[in-house]
Coordinates of C-alpha atoms and ligand atoms in Angstrom, one line a residue:
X1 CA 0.0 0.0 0.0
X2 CA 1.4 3.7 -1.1
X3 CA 0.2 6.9 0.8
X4 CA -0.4 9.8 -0.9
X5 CA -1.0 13.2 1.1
X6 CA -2.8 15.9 -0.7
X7 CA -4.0 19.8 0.4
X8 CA -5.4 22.8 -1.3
X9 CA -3.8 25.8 -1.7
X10 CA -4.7 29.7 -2.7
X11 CA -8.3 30.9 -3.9
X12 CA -10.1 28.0 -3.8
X13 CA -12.7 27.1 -6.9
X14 CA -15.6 24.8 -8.1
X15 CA -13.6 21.2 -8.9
X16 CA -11.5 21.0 -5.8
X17 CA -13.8 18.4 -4.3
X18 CA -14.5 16.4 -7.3
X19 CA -10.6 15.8 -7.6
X20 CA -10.1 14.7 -4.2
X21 CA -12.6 12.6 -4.5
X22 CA -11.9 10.8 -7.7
X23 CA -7.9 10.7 -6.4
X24 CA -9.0 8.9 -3.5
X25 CA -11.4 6.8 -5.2
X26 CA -9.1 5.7 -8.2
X27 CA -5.8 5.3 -5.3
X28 CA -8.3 3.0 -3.3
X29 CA -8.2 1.0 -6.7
X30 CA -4.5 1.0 -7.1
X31 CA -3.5 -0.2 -3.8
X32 CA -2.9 4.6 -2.7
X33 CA -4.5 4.9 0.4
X34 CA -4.8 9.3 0.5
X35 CA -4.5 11.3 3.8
X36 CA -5.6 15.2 3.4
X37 CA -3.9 18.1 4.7
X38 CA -5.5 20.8 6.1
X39 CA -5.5 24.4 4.8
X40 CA -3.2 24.7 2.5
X41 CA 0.7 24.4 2.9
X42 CA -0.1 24.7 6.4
X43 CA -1.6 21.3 6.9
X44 CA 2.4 19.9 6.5
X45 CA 4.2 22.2 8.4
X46 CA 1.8 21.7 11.8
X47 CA 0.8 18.3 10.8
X48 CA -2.5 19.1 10.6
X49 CA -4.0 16.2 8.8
X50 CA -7.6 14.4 7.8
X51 CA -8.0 10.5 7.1
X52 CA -9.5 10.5 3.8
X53 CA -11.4 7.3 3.2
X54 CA -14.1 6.3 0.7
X55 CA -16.7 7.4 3.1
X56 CA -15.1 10.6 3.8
X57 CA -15.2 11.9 -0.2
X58 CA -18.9 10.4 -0.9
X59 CA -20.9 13.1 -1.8
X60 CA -18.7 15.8 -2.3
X61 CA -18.7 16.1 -6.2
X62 CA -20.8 18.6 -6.5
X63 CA -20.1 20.6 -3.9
X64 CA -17.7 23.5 -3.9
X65 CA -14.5 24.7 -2.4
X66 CA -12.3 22.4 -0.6
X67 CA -13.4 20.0 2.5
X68 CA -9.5 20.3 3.2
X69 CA -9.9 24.3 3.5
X70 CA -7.5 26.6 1.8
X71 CA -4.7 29.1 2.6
X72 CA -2.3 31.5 1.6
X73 CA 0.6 30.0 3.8
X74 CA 4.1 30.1 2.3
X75 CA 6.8 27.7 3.8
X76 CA 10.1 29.4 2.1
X77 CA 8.4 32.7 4.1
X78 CA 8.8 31.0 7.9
X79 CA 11.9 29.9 9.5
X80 CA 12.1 26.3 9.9
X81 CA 9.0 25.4 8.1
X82 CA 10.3 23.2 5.8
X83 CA 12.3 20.8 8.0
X84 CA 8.9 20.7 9.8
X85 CA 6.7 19.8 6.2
X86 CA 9.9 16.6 6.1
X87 CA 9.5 15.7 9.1
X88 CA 5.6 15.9 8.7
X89 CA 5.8 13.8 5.6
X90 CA 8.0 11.1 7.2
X91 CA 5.7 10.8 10.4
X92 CA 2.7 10.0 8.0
X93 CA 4.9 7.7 5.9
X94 CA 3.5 9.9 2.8
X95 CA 5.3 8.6 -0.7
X96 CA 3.9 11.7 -2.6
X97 CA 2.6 14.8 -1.9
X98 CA -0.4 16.2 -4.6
X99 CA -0.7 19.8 -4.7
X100 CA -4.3 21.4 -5.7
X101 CA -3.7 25.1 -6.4
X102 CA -2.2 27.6 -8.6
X103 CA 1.2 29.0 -9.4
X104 CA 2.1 29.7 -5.8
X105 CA 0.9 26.6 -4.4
X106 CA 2.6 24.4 -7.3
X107 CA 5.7 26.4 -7.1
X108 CA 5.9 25.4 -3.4
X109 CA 5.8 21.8 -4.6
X110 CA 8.1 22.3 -7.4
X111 CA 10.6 23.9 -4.4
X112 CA 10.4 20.9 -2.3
X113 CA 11.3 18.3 -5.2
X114 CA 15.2 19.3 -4.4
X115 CA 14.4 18.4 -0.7
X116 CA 13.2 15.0 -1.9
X117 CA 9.8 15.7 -1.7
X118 CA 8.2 13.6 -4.4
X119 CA 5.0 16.1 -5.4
X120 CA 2.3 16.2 -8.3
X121 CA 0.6 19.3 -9.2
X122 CA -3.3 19.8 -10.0
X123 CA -3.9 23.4 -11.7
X124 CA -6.9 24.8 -9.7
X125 CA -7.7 28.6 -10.5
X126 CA -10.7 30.7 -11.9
X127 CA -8.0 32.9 -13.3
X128 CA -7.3 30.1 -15.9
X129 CA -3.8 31.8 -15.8
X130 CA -1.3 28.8 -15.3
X131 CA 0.7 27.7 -18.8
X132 CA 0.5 24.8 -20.6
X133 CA -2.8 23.2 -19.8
X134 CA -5.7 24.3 -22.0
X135 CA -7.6 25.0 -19.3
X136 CA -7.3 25.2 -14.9
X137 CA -9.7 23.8 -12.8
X138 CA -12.3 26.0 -11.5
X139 CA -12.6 28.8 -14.9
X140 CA -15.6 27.3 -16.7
X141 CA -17.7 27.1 -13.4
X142 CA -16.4 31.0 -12.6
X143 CA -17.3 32.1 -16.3
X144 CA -20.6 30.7 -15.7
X145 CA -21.7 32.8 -12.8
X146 CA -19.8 35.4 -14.9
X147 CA -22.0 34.9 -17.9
X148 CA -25.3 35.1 -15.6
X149 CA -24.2 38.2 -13.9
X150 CA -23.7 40.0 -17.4
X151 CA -27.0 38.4 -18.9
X152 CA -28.5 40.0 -15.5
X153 CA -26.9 43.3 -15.3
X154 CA -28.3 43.7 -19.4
X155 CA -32.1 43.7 -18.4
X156 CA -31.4 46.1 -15.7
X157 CA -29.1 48.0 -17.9
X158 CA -31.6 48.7 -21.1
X159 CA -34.6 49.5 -18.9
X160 CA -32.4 52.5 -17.1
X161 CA -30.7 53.7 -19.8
X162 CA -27.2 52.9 -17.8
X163 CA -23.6 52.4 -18.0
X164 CA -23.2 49.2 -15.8
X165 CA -19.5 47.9 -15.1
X166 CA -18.9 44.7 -14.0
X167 CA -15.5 44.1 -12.3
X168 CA -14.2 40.3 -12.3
X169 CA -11.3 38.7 -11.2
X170 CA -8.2 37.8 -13.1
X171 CA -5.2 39.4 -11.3
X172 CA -2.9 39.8 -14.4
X173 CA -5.0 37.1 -17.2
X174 CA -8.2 38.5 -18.6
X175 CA -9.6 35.2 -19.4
X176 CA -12.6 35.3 -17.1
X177 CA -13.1 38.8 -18.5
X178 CA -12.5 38.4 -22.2
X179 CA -14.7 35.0 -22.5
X180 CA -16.9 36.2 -19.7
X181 CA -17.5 39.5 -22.0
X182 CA -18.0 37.4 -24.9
X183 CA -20.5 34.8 -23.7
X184 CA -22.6 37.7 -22.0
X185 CA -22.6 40.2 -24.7
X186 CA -20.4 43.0 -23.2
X187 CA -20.1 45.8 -25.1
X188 CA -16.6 46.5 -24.0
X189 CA -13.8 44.5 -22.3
X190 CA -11.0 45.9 -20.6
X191 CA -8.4 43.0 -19.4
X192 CA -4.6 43.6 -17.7
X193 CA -2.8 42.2 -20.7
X194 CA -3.9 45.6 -22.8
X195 CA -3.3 49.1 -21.0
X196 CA -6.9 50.9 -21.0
X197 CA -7.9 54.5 -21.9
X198 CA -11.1 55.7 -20.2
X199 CA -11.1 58.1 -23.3
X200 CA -11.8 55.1 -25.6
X201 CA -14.3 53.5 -23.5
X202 CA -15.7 56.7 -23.3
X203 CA -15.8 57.3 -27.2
X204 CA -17.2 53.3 -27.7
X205 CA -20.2 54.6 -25.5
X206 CA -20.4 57.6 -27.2
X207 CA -20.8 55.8 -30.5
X208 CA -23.4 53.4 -28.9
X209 CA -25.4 55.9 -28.3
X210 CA -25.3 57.5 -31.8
X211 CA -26.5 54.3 -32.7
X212 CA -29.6 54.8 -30.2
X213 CA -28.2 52.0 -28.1
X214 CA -28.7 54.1 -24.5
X215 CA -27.5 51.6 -22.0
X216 CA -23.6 50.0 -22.0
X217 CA -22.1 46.8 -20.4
X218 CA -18.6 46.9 -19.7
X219 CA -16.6 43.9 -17.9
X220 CA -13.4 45.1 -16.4
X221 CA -10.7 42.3 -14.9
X222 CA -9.8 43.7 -11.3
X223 CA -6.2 43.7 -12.5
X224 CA -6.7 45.9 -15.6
X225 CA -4.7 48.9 -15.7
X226 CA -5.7 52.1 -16.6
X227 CA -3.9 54.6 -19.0
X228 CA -1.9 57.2 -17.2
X229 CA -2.3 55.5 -13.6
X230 CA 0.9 53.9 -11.7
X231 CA 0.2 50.2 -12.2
X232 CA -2.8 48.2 -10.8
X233 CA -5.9 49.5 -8.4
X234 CA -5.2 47.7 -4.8
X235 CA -7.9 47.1 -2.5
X236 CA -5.1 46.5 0.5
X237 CA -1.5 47.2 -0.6
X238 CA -0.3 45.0 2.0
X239 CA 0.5 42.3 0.4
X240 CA 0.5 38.1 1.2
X241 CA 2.7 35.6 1.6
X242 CA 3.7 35.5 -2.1
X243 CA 3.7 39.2 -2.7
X244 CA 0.6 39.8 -4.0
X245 CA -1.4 42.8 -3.0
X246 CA -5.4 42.6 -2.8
X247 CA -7.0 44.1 -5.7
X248 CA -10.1 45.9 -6.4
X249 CA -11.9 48.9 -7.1
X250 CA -10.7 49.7 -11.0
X251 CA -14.5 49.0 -11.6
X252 CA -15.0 52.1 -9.6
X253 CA -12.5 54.2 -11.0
X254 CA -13.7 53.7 -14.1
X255 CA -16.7 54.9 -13.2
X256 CA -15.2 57.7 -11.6
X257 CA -13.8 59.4 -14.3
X258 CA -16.7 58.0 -16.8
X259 CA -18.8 60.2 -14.8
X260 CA -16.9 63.1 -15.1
X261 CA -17.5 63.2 -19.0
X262 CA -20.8 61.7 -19.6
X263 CA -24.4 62.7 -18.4
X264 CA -25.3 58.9 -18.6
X265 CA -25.8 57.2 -15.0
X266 CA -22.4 54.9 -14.5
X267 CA -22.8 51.9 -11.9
X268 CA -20.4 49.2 -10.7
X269 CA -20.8 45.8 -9.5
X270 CA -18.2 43.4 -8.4
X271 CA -18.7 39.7 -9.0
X272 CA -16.4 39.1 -6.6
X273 CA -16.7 35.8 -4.3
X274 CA -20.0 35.2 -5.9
X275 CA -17.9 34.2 -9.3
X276 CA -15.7 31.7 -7.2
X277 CA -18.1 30.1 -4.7
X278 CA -21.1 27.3 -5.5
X279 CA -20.9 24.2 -7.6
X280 CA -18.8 22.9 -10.2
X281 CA -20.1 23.1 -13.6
X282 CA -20.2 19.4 -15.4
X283 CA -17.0 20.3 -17.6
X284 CA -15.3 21.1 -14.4
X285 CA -16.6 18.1 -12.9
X286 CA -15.3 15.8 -15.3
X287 CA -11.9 18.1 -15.7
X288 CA -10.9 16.9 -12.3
X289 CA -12.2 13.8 -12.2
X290 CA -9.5 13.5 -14.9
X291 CA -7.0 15.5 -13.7
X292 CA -7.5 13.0 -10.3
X293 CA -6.8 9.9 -12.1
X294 CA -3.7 11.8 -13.5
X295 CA -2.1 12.0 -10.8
X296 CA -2.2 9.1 -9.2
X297 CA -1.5 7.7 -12.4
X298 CA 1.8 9.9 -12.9
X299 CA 2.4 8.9 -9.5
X300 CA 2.6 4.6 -9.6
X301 CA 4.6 5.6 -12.9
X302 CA 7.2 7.4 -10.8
X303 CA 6.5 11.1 -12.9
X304 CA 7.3 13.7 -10.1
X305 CA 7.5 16.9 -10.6
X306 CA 5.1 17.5 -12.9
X307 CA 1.0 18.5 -13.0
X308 CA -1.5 17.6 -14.4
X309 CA -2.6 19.1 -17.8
X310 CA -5.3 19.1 -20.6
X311 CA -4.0 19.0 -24.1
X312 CA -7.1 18.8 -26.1
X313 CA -9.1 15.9 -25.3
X314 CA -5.7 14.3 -23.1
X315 CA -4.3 14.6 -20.1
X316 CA -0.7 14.8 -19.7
X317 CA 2.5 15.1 -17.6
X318 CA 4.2 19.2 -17.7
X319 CA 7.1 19.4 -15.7
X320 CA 6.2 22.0 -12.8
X321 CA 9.6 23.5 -13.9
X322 CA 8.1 24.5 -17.5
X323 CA 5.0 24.9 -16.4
X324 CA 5.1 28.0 -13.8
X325 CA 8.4 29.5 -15.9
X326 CA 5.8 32.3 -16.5
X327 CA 1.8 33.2 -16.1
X328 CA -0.2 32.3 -18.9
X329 CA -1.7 35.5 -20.4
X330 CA -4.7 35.8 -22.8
X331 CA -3.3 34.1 -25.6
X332 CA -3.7 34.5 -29.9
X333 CA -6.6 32.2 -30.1
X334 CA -9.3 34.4 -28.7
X335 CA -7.8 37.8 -28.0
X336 CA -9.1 39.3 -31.6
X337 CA -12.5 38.7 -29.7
X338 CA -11.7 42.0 -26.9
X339 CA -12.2 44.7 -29.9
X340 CA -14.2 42.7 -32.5
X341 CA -17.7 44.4 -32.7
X342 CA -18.1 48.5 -32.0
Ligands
F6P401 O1 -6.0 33.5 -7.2 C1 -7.2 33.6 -7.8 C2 -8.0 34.8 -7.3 O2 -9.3 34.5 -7.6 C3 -7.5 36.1 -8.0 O3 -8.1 36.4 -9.2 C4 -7.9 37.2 -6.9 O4 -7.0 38.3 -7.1 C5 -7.6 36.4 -5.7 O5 -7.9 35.1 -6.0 C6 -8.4 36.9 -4.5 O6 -8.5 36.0 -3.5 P1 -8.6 36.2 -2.0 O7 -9.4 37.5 -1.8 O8 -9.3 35.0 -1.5 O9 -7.2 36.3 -1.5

């Protein structure tokens, strides 16, 4: 019998559970008995663990976030913390570690491999931002909720003759914006891999409403970054264990400085936890039922230091190494879509 240990790390998202439980189901199978840490990288270094037994993972498919609970912690940030995740590791008799989380929660993994921690990453983010896997678990149920909110905000929007901004995450990947915008009809969509001007979202109105078109939808990423300002809108500027401010509130400057040119009334809403919390959608569902299998399987074939990733219809092996070399931005394939209709 092998022992796996797995936790969930950073903003959690719809899928989490469904990959646990398919881990655990499909380890049971192949002779992997699974032991779950508790929130985040912290689980390791105070040996906080859960027993994760068939039982324990019935029923949990559909439901959201994480039954191990998430955090923020970063081990290479405390003194000592990572002679006390080895020590952790040996006490449980884990052979592999699997890591459910985005770049800074797979690069913690990819850091311990030279420590002789034997770890498998799982790409878990609404951001969709992590390279070399079509997709990360989490962004099709986040673009749903994303999709409702704009298909929402239009019915309010055309009977009051509004500007409504809709800010979503995405810290520096527009993805949740740009196919968000594009499923829900958006009239403009400002994302942080393209500078905006709030002259030209200003002028796009302007010309909407030449056309008689008297309301506007606009879906802003929370890390977009206006024309003229020093760098991104922060929420906090104290920032985490991995050096990332909180951001939020470009929505609102936005409509700031809309407001100061047009007559039109300009209103904000942020998505917010609302486009991260509830269930997985079925593609998600069956994403990390996948990505679940994956790793054990990468695991009884001795593949360490990789994740889990989807390459068209297949799942596949990326070295962690190649995989968080740098974020994934927007990429080629859909990008035309941001400007494509006036
Ligand atoms: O990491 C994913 C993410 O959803 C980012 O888009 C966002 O900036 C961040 O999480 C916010 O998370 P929290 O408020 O939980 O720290």
């Amino acid at each position: 019998m092998k022992r796996a240990g797995v936790l969930t790390g950073g903003g959690d998202s719809p899928g989490i559970n469904a990959a646990i439980r398919s881990m655990v189901r499909f380890g049971y199978q192949h002779g992997v008995e699974t032991i779950g840490f508790l929130e985040g990288w912290k689980g390791p270094i105070e040996d906080l663990t859960q027993p994760l037994s068939m039982d324990q993972v019935s029923g949990i498919l559909h439901i959201g976030g994480t039954i191990l609970g998430s955090s923020r912690t970063n081990p290479f940030k405390t003194e000592g913390a990572v002679e006390r995740i080895l020590d952790t590791l040996e006490r449980n008799a884990i052979d592999f570690l699997i890591a459910i989380g985005g770049d800074d929660t797979m690069g913690v993994a990819h850091r311990l491999a030279p420590h002789g921690v034997r770890t498998i990453g799982i790409p878990q983010t609404i951001d969709n931002d992590i390279a070399h896997t079509d997709y990360s678990l989490g962004f099709w149920s986040a673009l749903e909720a994303v999709t409702d909110a704009l298909d929402r905000l239009h019915t309010t929007a055309f009977s009051h003759n509004r500007v409504l901004i809709l800010e979503v995450m995405g810290r520096d990947a527009g993805w949740l914006s740009l196919m968000g915008g594009i499923a829900g009809g958006a009239d403009v969509i400002l994302i942080p891999e393209q500078e905006f001007s709030v002259e030209a979202v200003h002028r796009k109105i302007l010309r909407r409403q030449a056309r008689k078109k008297h309301f506007s939808i606009v879906i802003i990423s929370e890390g977009a970054k206006p024309a003229g300002l020093d760098g991104q809108v922060v929420a906090e500027a104290e920032v985490d264990a991995f050096g990332h401010a909180r951001l939020g509130g470009v929505g609102q400057y936005l409509a700031n400085e809309l407001s100061k040119r047009m007559k039109m009334p300009v209103r904000v809403t942020d998505l917010a936890y609302l486009q991260r919390g509830g269930s997985p959608c079925p593609f998600d569902r069956i994403l990390a039922t996948r990505f679940g299998v994956a790793a054990i399987e990468f695991a009884l074939d001795e593949r360490f230091d990789v994740m889990t990733a989807l390459h068209g219809t297949r799942i596949e092996p990326v070295s962690l190494e190649e995989a968080l070399r740098k974020p994934r931005p927007v990429d080629e394939s859909v990008l035309y879509l941001v400007d494509l209709f006036d």
